[in-house]
C-alpha positions as YAML, in Angstrom:
chain: A
units: angstrom
residues:
- id: 1
  name: MET
  ca: [-73.27, 0.07, -44.27]
- id: 2
  name: ARG
  ca: [-71.85, 2.30, -41.67]
- id: 3
  name: GLY
  ca: [-72.70, -0.22, -38.95]
- id: 4
  name: SER
  ca: [-71.08, -3.11, -40.75]
- id: 5
  name: SER
  ca: [-68.01, -1.02, -41.57]
- id: 6
  name: TRP
  ca: [-67.67, -0.01, -37.94]
- id: 7
  name: ASN
  ca: [-68.00, -3.64, -36.87]
- id: 8
  name: ARG
  ca: [-65.26, -4.73, -39.30]
- id: 9
  name: ARG
  ca: [-62.91, -2.03, -37.98]
- id: 10
  name: THR
  ca: [-63.66, -3.04, -34.41]
- id: 11
  name: VAL
  ca: [-62.99, -6.69, -35.16]
- id: 12
  name: GLN
  ca: [-59.69, -5.80, -36.89]
- id: 13
  name: ARG
  ca: [-58.60, -3.71, -33.93]
- id: 14
  name: LEU
  ca: [-59.47, -6.47, -31.51]
- id: 15
  name: ARG
  ca: [-57.58, -8.97, -33.67]
- id: 16
  name: GLN
  ca: [-54.51, -6.72, -33.78]
- id: 17
  name: ALA
  ca: [-54.70, -6.16, -30.03]
- id: 18
  name: LEU
  ca: [-55.01, -9.90, -29.48]
- id: 19
  name: ILE
  ca: [-52.07, -10.63, -31.78]
- id: 20
  name: SER
  ca: [-50.01, -7.98, -29.97]
- id: 21
  name: THR
  ca: [-50.97, -9.39, -26.58]
- id: 22
  name: VAL
  ca: [-50.16, -12.93, -27.63]
- id: 23
  name: GLY
  ca: [-46.83, -11.78, -29.07]
- id: 24
  name: SER
  ca: [-46.02, -9.94, -25.87]
- id: 25
  name: MET
  ca: [-46.94, -12.98, -23.81]
- id: 26
  name: LYS
  ca: [-44.72, -15.17, -26.01]
- id: 27
  name: ILE
  ca: [-41.80, -12.82, -25.48]
- id: 28
  name: LYS
  ca: [-42.39, -12.73, -21.73]
- id: 29
  name: LEU
  ca: [-42.76, -16.50, -21.63]
- id: 30
  name: LEU
  ca: [-39.52, -16.87, -23.58]
- id: 31
  name: LEU
  ca: [-37.75, -14.50, -21.20]
- id: 32
  name: CYS
  ca: [-39.10, -16.39, -18.20]
- id: 33
  name: CYS
  ca: [-37.90, -19.67, -19.70]
- id: 34
  name: CYS
  ca: [-34.44, -18.18, -20.32]
- id: 35
  name: ILE
  ca: [-34.27, -16.88, -16.77]
- id: 36
  name: GLY
  ca: [-35.46, -20.21, -15.42]
- id: 37
  name: PHE
  ca: [-32.89, -22.19, -17.40]
- id: 38
  name: THR
  ca: [-30.19, -19.73, -16.32]
- id: 39
  name: LEU
  ca: [-31.10, -20.15, -12.64]
- id: 40
  name: ILE
  ca: [-31.11, -23.93, -12.99]
- id: 41
  name: ALA
  ca: [-27.71, -23.83, -14.68]
- id: 42
  name: LEU
  ca: [-26.33, -21.52, -12.00]
- id: 43
  name: ALA
  ca: [-27.73, -23.74, -9.27]
- id: 44
  name: SER
  ca: [-26.06, -26.77, -10.79]
- id: 45
  name: ARG
  ca: [-22.80, -24.88, -11.17]
- id: 46
  name: ALA
  ca: [-22.93, -23.06, -7.84]
- id: 47
  name: SER
  ca: [-20.87, -25.75, -6.23]
- id: 48
  name: ASP
  ca: [-18.17, -25.13, -8.83]
- id: 49
  name: PHE
  ca: [-18.09, -21.42, -8.10]
- id: 50
  name: MET
  ca: [-17.98, -22.04, -4.37]
- id: 51
  name: GLY
  ca: [-15.36, -24.77, -4.59]
- id: 52
  name: TRP
  ca: [-17.75, -27.53, -3.54]
- id: 53
  name: THR
  ca: [-17.65, -29.79, -6.59]
- id: 54
  name: ASN
  ca: [-15.56, -32.34, -4.78]
- id: 55
  name: HIS
  ca: [-17.93, -33.68, -2.11]
- id: 56
  name: THR
  ca: [-15.14, -35.65, -0.51]
- id: 57
  name: ALA
  ca: [-13.09, -32.50, -0.22]
- id: 58
  name: ALA
  ca: [-16.10, -30.75, 1.28]
- id: 59
  name: LEU
  ca: [-16.42, -33.38, 3.96]
- id: 60
  name: GLU
  ca: [-12.67, -33.53, 4.49]
- id: 61
  name: ARG
  ca: [-11.71, -29.94, 3.87]
- id: 62
  name: PHE
  ca: [-8.25, -30.38, 5.20]
- id: 63
  name: SER
  ca: [-6.03, -33.41, 5.30]
- id: 64
  name: ASP
  ca: [-5.03, -34.78, 8.68]
- id: 65
  name: SER
  ca: [-1.90, -32.64, 8.60]
- id: 66
  name: ARG
  ca: [-4.05, -29.51, 8.29]
- id: 67
  name: LYS
  ca: [-6.51, -30.26, 11.07]
- id: 68
  name: GLY
  ca: [-4.22, -29.37, 13.93]
- id: 69
  name: TYR
  ca: [-1.00, -27.59, 14.79]
- id: 70
  name: SER
  ca: [2.23, -28.27, 16.64]
- id: 71
  name: ILE
  ca: [3.73, -25.94, 19.21]
- id: 72
  name: VAL
  ca: [7.47, -25.36, 19.02]
- id: 73
  name: MET
  ca: [8.42, -23.67, 22.29]
- id: 74
  name: ASN
  ca: [11.76, -22.03, 22.93]
- id: 75
  name: THR
  ca: [12.98, -22.09, 26.53]
- id: 76
  name: TRP
  ca: [16.09, -21.40, 28.57]
- id: 77
  name: LYS
  ca: [16.46, -22.14, 32.28]
- id: 78
  name: ARG
  ca: [13.03, -20.82, 33.23]
- id: 79
  name: TYR
  ca: [11.38, -23.99, 34.44]
- id: 80
  name: ASP
  ca: [8.50, -22.34, 36.29]
- id: 81
  name: LEU
  ca: [7.56, -20.40, 33.16]
- id: 82
  name: LEU
  ca: [7.88, -23.54, 31.05]
- id: 83
  name: LYS
  ca: [5.53, -25.40, 33.38]
- id: 84
  name: GLN
  ca: [2.96, -22.59, 33.24]
- id: 85
  name: SER
  ca: [3.09, -22.40, 29.47]
- id: 86
  name: ILE
  ca: [2.82, -26.15, 28.90]
- id: 87
  name: SER
  ca: [-0.02, -26.36, 31.41]
- id: 88
  name: HIS
  ca: [-1.90, -23.63, 29.56]
- id: 89
  name: TYR
  ca: [-1.35, -24.54, 25.91]
- id: 90
  name: SER
  ca: [-1.96, -28.26, 26.38]
- id: 91
  name: ARG
  ca: [-5.63, -27.34, 26.92]
- id: 92
  name: CYS
  ca: [-6.03, -25.80, 23.43]
- id: 93
  name: PRO
  ca: [-8.50, -27.94, 21.41]
- id: 94
  name: ARG
  ca: [-6.64, -28.47, 18.12]
- id: 95
  name: LEU
  ca: [-3.15, -28.82, 19.52]
- id: 96
  name: ASP
  ca: [-1.48, -31.98, 18.18]
- id: 97
  name: SER
  ca: [1.98, -31.90, 19.75]
- id: 98
  name: ILE
  ca: [4.41, -29.81, 21.79]
- id: 99
  name: HIS
  ca: [8.11, -29.69, 20.94]
- id: 100
  name: ILE
  ca: [10.33, -28.06, 23.54]
- id: 101
  name: VAL
  ca: [13.50, -26.61, 22.03]
- id: 102
  name: TRP
  ca: [16.15, -27.51, 24.64]
- id: 103
  name: SER
  ca: [19.58, -25.92, 24.23]
- id: 104
  name: GLU
  ca: [20.89, -26.03, 27.79]
- id: 105
  name: PRO
  ca: [24.18, -27.79, 28.58]
- id: 106
  name: SER
  ca: [22.43, -30.37, 30.77]
- id: 107
  name: PRO
  ca: [19.48, -32.46, 29.62]
- id: 108
  name: PRO
  ca: [16.07, -31.89, 31.23]
- id: 109
  name: SER
  ca: [15.77, -33.48, 34.64]
- id: 110
  name: ASP
  ca: [13.64, -36.53, 35.22]
- id: 111
  name: SER
  ca: [11.44, -34.56, 37.60]
- id: 112
  name: LEU
  ca: [10.79, -31.88, 34.97]
- id: 113
  name: ARG
  ca: [9.97, -34.46, 32.33]
- id: 114
  name: LYS
  ca: [7.67, -36.33, 34.68]
- id: 115
  name: PHE
  ca: [5.85, -33.16, 35.70]
- id: 116
  name: LEU
  ca: [5.28, -31.95, 32.13]
- id: 117
  name: TYR
  ca: [4.16, -35.36, 30.85]
- id: 118
  name: HIS
  ca: [1.71, -35.57, 33.74]
- id: 119
  name: ILE
  ca: [0.31, -32.09, 33.06]
- id: 120
  name: VAL
  ca: [-0.21, -32.83, 29.38]
- id: 121
  name: GLN
  ca: [-1.91, -36.14, 30.16]
- id: 122
  name: LEU
  ca: [-4.10, -34.45, 32.77]
- id: 123
  name: ASN
  ca: [-5.22, -31.72, 30.35]
- id: 124
  name: THR
  ca: [-6.03, -34.06, 27.47]
- id: 125
  name: ARG
  ca: [-8.48, -36.47, 29.07]
- id: 126
  name: ASP
  ca: [-11.17, -35.49, 26.53]
- id: 127
  name: GLY
  ca: [-9.95, -38.08, 24.04]
- id: 128
  name: ARG
  ca: [-7.21, -35.96, 22.50]
- id: 129
  name: GLN
  ca: [-3.68, -37.29, 22.36]
- id: 130
  name: VAL
  ca: [-1.14, -34.47, 22.60]
- id: 131
  name: GLU
  ca: [2.43, -35.56, 22.12]
- id: 132
  name: LEU
  ca: [5.17, -33.90, 24.20]
- id: 133
  name: LYS
  ca: [8.79, -34.06, 23.04]
- id: 134
  name: PHE
  ca: [12.08, -32.49, 24.03]
- id: 135
  name: ASP
  ca: [14.21, -31.57, 21.02]
- id: 136
  name: ILE
  ca: [17.67, -31.73, 22.54]
- id: 137
  name: ASN
  ca: [20.44, -29.62, 20.98]
- id: 138
  name: THR
  ca: [24.14, -29.85, 21.71]
- id: 139
  name: GLU
  ca: [24.84, -26.27, 20.64]
- id: 140
  name: ASP
  ca: [23.38, -23.19, 22.32]
- id: 141
  name: SER
  ca: [22.09, -21.18, 19.37]
- id: 142
  name: LEU
  ca: [18.92, -19.22, 18.66]
- id: 143
  name: ASN
  ca: [18.82, -21.03, 15.31]
- id: 144
  name: ASN
  ca: [17.77, -24.17, 17.20]
- id: 145
  name: ARG
  ca: [14.17, -22.99, 17.36]
- id: 146
  name: PHE
  ca: [13.98, -23.30, 13.57]
- id: 147
  name: LYS
  ca: [15.73, -26.63, 13.13]
- id: 148
  name: GLU
  ca: [13.86, -29.05, 10.91]
- id: 149
  name: ILE
  ca: [11.68, -31.53, 12.83]
- id: 150
  name: LYS
  ca: [11.36, -34.73, 10.84]
- id: 151
  name: ASP
  ca: [8.43, -36.35, 12.65]
- id: 152
  name: LEU
  ca: [5.98, -33.44, 12.72]
- id: 153
  name: ARG
  ca: [2.44, -34.65, 12.09]
- id: 154
  name: THR
  ca: [1.02, -31.23, 11.18]
- id: 155
  name: ASP
  ca: [1.76, -28.62, 8.54]
- id: 156
  name: ALA
  ca: [1.13, -25.75, 10.95]
- id: 157
  name: ILE
  ca: [3.68, -24.70, 13.54]
- id: 158
  name: PHE
  ca: [2.86, -22.32, 16.34]
- id: 159
  name: SER
  ca: [6.22, -20.88, 17.40]
- id: 160
  name: ILE
  ca: [6.03, -19.51, 20.91]
- id: 161
  name: ASP
  ca: [8.37, -18.37, 23.69]
- id: 162
  name: ASP
  ca: [7.98, -19.84, 27.15]
- id: 163
  name: ASP
  ca: [7.20, -16.47, 28.74]
- id: 164
  name: VAL
  ca: [4.14, -15.40, 26.75]
- id: 165
  name: ILE
  ca: [0.59, -16.67, 27.14]
- id: 166
  name: PHE
  ca: [-2.29, -16.20, 24.71]
- id: 167
  name: PRO
  ca: [-5.80, -17.48, 25.48]
- id: 168
  name: CYS
  ca: [-6.62, -20.67, 23.59]
- id: 169
  name: PRO
  ca: [-9.52, -19.04, 21.67]
- id: 170
  name: SER
  ca: [-7.04, -16.45, 20.32]
- id: 171
  name: VAL
  ca: [-4.62, -19.19, 19.29]
- id: 172
  name: GLU
  ca: [-7.40, -21.16, 17.62]
- id: 173
  name: PHE
  ca: [-8.56, -18.06, 15.73]
- id: 174
  name: ALA
  ca: [-5.01, -17.36, 14.55]
- id: 175
  name: PHE
  ca: [-4.83, -20.97, 13.35]
- id: 176
  name: ASP
  ca: [-8.02, -20.43, 11.33]
- id: 177
  name: VAL
  ca: [-6.47, -17.33, 9.78]
- id: 178
  name: TRP
  ca: [-3.30, -19.27, 8.94]
- id: 179
  name: GLN
  ca: [-5.34, -21.99, 7.23]
- id: 180
  name: SER
  ca: [-6.68, -19.36, 4.85]
- id: 181
  name: ALA
  ca: [-3.13, -18.22, 3.96]
- id: 182
  name: SER
  ca: [-0.85, -21.08, 4.89]
- id: 183
  name: ASP
  ca: [2.22, -19.84, 3.02]
- id: 184
  name: THR
  ca: [2.56, -16.67, 5.04]
- id: 185
  name: MET
  ca: [3.32, -15.95, 8.70]
- id: 186
  name: VAL
  ca: [0.39, -15.25, 10.99]
- id: 187
  name: GLY
  ca: [1.20, -13.87, 14.40]
- id: 188
  name: PHE
  ca: [0.41, -11.67, 17.37]
- id: 189
  name: VAL
  ca: [3.50, -9.45, 17.66]
- id: 190
  name: PRO
  ca: [3.95, -7.04, 14.71]
- id: 191
  name: ARG
  ca: [7.04, -5.01, 13.89]
- id: 192
  name: MET
  ca: [8.04, -2.61, 11.10]
- id: 193
  name: HIS
  ca: [11.08, -1.51, 9.10]
- id: 194
  name: TRP
  ca: [11.76, 1.95, 7.68]
- id: 195
  name: VAL
  ca: [14.16, 3.38, 5.16]
- id: 196
  name: ASP
  ca: [16.86, 5.26, 7.07]
- id: 197
  name: PRO
  ca: [16.61, 8.88, 5.81]
- id: 198
  name: THR
  ca: [20.04, 9.76, 7.19]
- id: 199
  name: LYS
  ca: [21.95, 7.32, 4.97]
- id: 200
  name: GLY
  ca: [21.15, 8.90, 1.60]
- id: 201
  name: ASP
  ca: [20.09, 5.68, -0.14]
- id: 202
  name: LYS
  ca: [17.43, 2.98, 0.06]
- id: 203
  name: ASN
  ca: [19.72, 0.17, 1.18]
- id: 204
  name: HIS
  ca: [19.76, 1.12, 4.87]
- id: 205
  name: TYR
  ca: [16.84, 0.62, 7.21]
- id: 206
  name: ILE
  ca: [15.64, 1.24, 10.74]
- id: 207
  name: TYR
  ca: [13.95, -1.35, 12.93]
- id: 208
  name: GLY
  ca: [10.60, -0.16, 14.20]
- id: 209
  name: GLY
  ca: [9.26, -1.56, 17.46]
- id: 210
  name: TRP
  ca: [5.70, -1.76, 18.76]
- id: 211
  name: TRP
  ca: [5.25, 1.99, 19.10]
- id: 212
  name: SER
  ca: [6.05, 2.46, 15.41]
- id: 213
  name: VAL
  ca: [3.32, -0.02, 14.55]
- id: 214
  name: TRP
  ca: [0.87, 1.60, 16.97]
- id: 215
  name: TRP
  ca: [1.53, 5.09, 15.60]
- id: 216
  name: THR
  ca: [1.33, 4.25, 11.89]
- id: 217
  name: GLY
  ca: [-0.87, 1.16, 11.82]
- id: 218
  name: THR
  ca: [1.66, -0.44, 9.47]
- id: 219
  name: TYR
  ca: [3.87, -3.47, 9.94]
- id: 220
  name: SER
  ca: [6.07, -5.77, 7.84]
- id: 221
  name: MET
  ca: [6.95, -8.56, 10.28]
- id: 222
  name: VAL
  ca: [5.31, -10.71, 12.92]
- id: 223
  name: LEU
  ca: [7.79, -12.03, 15.44]
- id: 224
  name: SER
  ca: [8.25, -15.76, 15.87]
- id: 225
  name: LYS
  ca: [7.83, -15.44, 19.64]
- id: 226
  name: ALA
  ca: [4.12, -15.96, 18.84]
- id: 227
  name: ALA
  ca: [3.42, -16.88, 15.21]
- id: 228
  name: PHE
  ca: [2.07, -19.59, 12.94]
- id: 229
  name: PHE
  ca: [3.97, -20.68, 9.84]
- id: 230
  name: HIS
  ca: [4.26, -23.75, 7.61]
- id: 231
  name: LYS
  ca: [6.71, -26.46, 8.65]
- id: 232
  name: LYS
  ca: [8.43, -26.26, 5.24]
- id: 233
  name: TYR
  ca: [10.14, -23.07, 6.39]
- id: 234
  name: LEU
  ca: [12.09, -25.02, 8.99]
- id: 235
  name: SER
  ca: [13.81, -26.89, 6.16]
- id: 236
  name: LEU
  ca: [14.37, -23.70, 4.18]
- id: 237
  name: TYR
  ca: [15.84, -21.95, 7.22]
- id: 238
  name: THR
  ca: [18.15, -24.82, 8.10]
- id: 239
  name: ASN
  ca: [19.19, -26.06, 4.68]
- id: 240
  name: GLU
  ca: [18.76, -23.27, 2.12]
- id: 241
  name: MET
  ca: [19.09, -19.93, 3.86]
- id: 242
  name: PRO
  ca: [22.68, -18.62, 3.61]
- id: 243
  name: ALA
  ca: [24.80, -20.20, 6.34]
- id: 244
  name: SER
  ca: [26.39, -16.81, 6.98]
- id: 245
  name: ILE
  ca: [23.06, -15.55, 8.34]
- id: 246
  name: ARG
  ca: [22.79, -18.44, 10.81]
- id: 247
  name: GLU
  ca: [26.41, -17.88, 11.86]
- id: 248
  name: PHE
  ca: [25.70, -14.18, 12.40]
- id: 249
  name: ILE
  ca: [22.69, -15.05, 14.57]
- id: 250
  name: THR
  ca: [24.65, -17.56, 16.66]
- id: 251
  name: LYS
  ca: [27.45, -15.07, 17.21]
- id: 252
  name: ASN
  ca: [25.23, -12.09, 18.06]
- id: 253
  name: ARG
  ca: [22.47, -14.00, 19.88]
- id: 254
  name: ASN
  ca: [19.75, -11.98, 18.23]
- id: 255
  name: CYS
  ca: [17.51, -11.58, 15.16]
- id: 256
  name: GLU
  ca: [16.58, -15.18, 14.35]
- id: 257
  name: ASP
  ca: [12.97, -13.98, 14.23]
- id: 258
  name: ILE
  ca: [13.82, -11.24, 11.72]
- id: 259
  name: ALA
  ca: [15.68, -13.80, 9.61]
- id: 260
  name: MET
  ca: [12.57, -16.02, 9.51]
- id: 261
  name: SER
  ca: [10.45, -13.03, 8.47]
- id: 262
  name: PHE
  ca: [12.92, -12.31, 5.65]
- id: 263
  name: LEU
  ca: [12.88, -15.96, 4.59]
- id: 264
  name: VAL
  ca: [9.08, -16.24, 4.39]
- id: 265
  name: ALA
  ca: [8.64, -12.86, 2.68]
- id: 266
  name: ASN
  ca: [11.37, -13.72, 0.18]
- id: 267
  name: ALA
  ca: [9.60, -17.00, -0.65]
- id: 268
  name: THR
  ca: [6.08, -15.58, -0.93]
- id: 269
  name: GLY
  ca: [6.44, -11.92, -1.92]
- id: 270
  name: ALA
  ca: [3.54, -11.32, 0.48]
- id: 271
  name: PRO
  ca: [3.17, -9.58, 3.83]
- id: 272
  name: PRO
  ca: [2.48, -11.40, 7.09]
- id: 273
  name: ILE
  ca: [-0.86, -11.21, 8.88]
- id: 274
  name: TRP
  ca: [-1.18, -9.64, 12.30]
- id: 275
  name: VAL
  ca: [-3.86, -11.17, 14.52]
- id: 276
  name: LYS
  ca: [-5.20, -9.07, 17.35]
- id: 277
  name: GLY
  ca: [-4.94, -10.92, 20.65]
- id: 278
  name: LYS
  ca: [-4.40, -10.22, 24.30]
- id: 279
  name: ILE
  ca: [-0.91, -11.13, 25.42]
- id: 280
  name: PHE
  ca: [0.09, -12.07, 28.95]
- id: 281
  name: GLU
  ca: [3.83, -11.79, 29.53]
- id: 282
  name: ILE
  ca: [4.70, -13.97, 32.48]
- id: 283
  name: GLY
  ca: [8.46, -13.40, 32.28]
- id: 284
  name: SER
  ca: [10.44, -10.34, 33.28]
- id: 285
  name: THR
  ca: [13.70, -10.69, 31.39]
- id: 286
  name: GLY
  ca: [14.76, -11.42, 27.85]
- id: 287
  name: ILE
  ca: [16.93, -10.26, 24.99]
- id: 288
  name: SER
  ca: [14.61, -7.35, 24.22]
- id: 289
  name: SER
  ca: [15.15, -5.94, 27.71]
- id: 290
  name: LEU
  ca: [18.89, -5.47, 27.14]
- id: 291
  name: GLY
  ca: [20.36, -2.08, 26.24]
- id: 292
  name: GLY
  ca: [20.87, -1.22, 22.57]
- id: 293
  name: HIS
  ca: [18.30, -3.79, 21.45]
- id: 294
  name: SER
  ca: [16.76, -1.63, 18.68]
- id: 295
  name: GLU
  ca: [20.15, -0.63, 17.32]
- id: 296
  name: LYS
  ca: [21.20, -4.28, 17.11]
- id: 297
  name: ARG
  ca: [17.99, -5.13, 15.30]
- id: 298
  name: THR
  ca: [18.56, -2.29, 12.84]
- id: 299
  name: HIS
  ca: [22.01, -3.70, 12.12]
- id: 300
  name: CYS
  ca: [20.46, -7.14, 11.56]
- id: 301
  name: ILE
  ca: [18.04, -5.78, 8.97]
- id: 302
  name: ASP
  ca: [20.82, -4.08, 7.00]
- id: 303
  name: ARG
  ca: [22.92, -7.25, 7.20]
- id: 304
  name: PHE
  ca: [20.09, -9.46, 5.97]
- id: 305
  name: VAL
  ca: [19.25, -7.07, 3.11]
- id: 306
  name: ALA
  ca: [22.84, -7.41, 1.97]
- id: 307
  name: GLU
  ca: [22.68, -11.22, 2.26]
- id: 308
  name: PHE
  ca: [19.37, -11.53, 0.39]
- id: 309
  name: GLY
  ca: [20.39, -8.94, -2.18]
- id: 310
  name: ARG
  ca: [17.20, -6.95, -1.66]
- id: 311
  name: MET
  ca: [14.56, -5.97, 0.89]
- id: 312
  name: PRO
  ca: [11.91, -8.73, 0.76]
- id: 313
  name: LEU
  ca: [9.72, -7.48, 3.62]
- id: 314
  name: VAL
  ca: [6.31, -6.21, 2.46]
- id: 315
  name: PRO
  ca: [4.52, -3.58, 4.60]
- id: 316
  name: THR
  ca: [0.80, -3.91, 5.20]
- id: 317
  name: ALA
  ca: [-1.95, -2.41, 7.33]
- id: 318
  name: VAL
  ca: [-4.21, -5.49, 7.42]
- id: 319
  name: LYS
  ca: [-5.18, -6.80, 10.84]
- id: 320
  name: ALA
  ca: [-7.23, -9.93, 11.55]
- id: 321
  name: VAL
  ca: [-9.77, -9.46, 14.32]
- id: 322
  name: ASP
  ca: [-12.19, -11.99, 15.78]
- id: 323
  name: SER
  ca: [-15.31, -9.83, 15.63]
- id: 324
  name: ARG
  ca: [-17.33, -12.38, 17.58]
- id: 325
  name: ASN
  ca: [-15.68, -11.31, 20.81]
- id: 326
  name: ILE
  ca: [-15.50, -7.53, 20.57]
- id: 327
  name: TRP
  ca: [-17.89, -4.65, 19.99]
- id: 328
  name: PHE
  ca: [-15.62, -2.30, 18.09]
- id: 329
  name: TRP
  ca: [-13.08, -3.49, 15.51]
...
């Protein structure tokens, strides 16, 4: 009796253990199935999360107008510098066109035109077709560099002075950065503004030059002497920005770059993006070399704040760095 009783208890225990094991295996199998279905669902939806649902958009990420950029170059009676700059930038891979802002009393000479056209043609023998145009202006005004250009084939404008050179890889990297934030300004030359503590209110400001940026690591503008921005801002600058600001700039021959920074910041509510790049200044003179330059710029900021009715500039400490080319960043 005892043996049979012990056998029955053993069988019952084995049966319970088996039932428990089977139940545990069912639960694990169910969990595995759930996980498997979840992974399959995520895999099928991954393209949605990554923005790849539209395969056509993936293959053609940007429209033709986004694949390249146009240079708008400001110049004034510095033909040797102009030749150097055009010779350099016409080699940049994604350059689509060059527009020379010409505000001199006399039109460009035939010899200058011929030389520049030849240089551009010489530097684009790899199948690219870079267009070179002179945008002739009858009035000598710094506003001319931001006049609307009707036949631009690209959304991106690289505004550059004729006396500064950036290596093409730096320009191409800045263009990549601009494509990720095409409503803002992306440039190489940062500047800052500060509330003037001596005025007793928050409606007066001080213009901060490069050393202010270097000391604090903060900036609120990138100057248009070397910056990317969307072509739509040319229309806003020319047609919608208060005419009194353009008149002030023409009269004082200064601060058109600050006005553009105000315009873009006012439209976006966002800061610009400073791209680290090595600058080669091939010129020796300019407006910034004149006495009282910072004081004039401070006056411009206060004037523009009054015109806009507020301070639109947004300070930031963000800097875009191409980490592929440097060890420490």
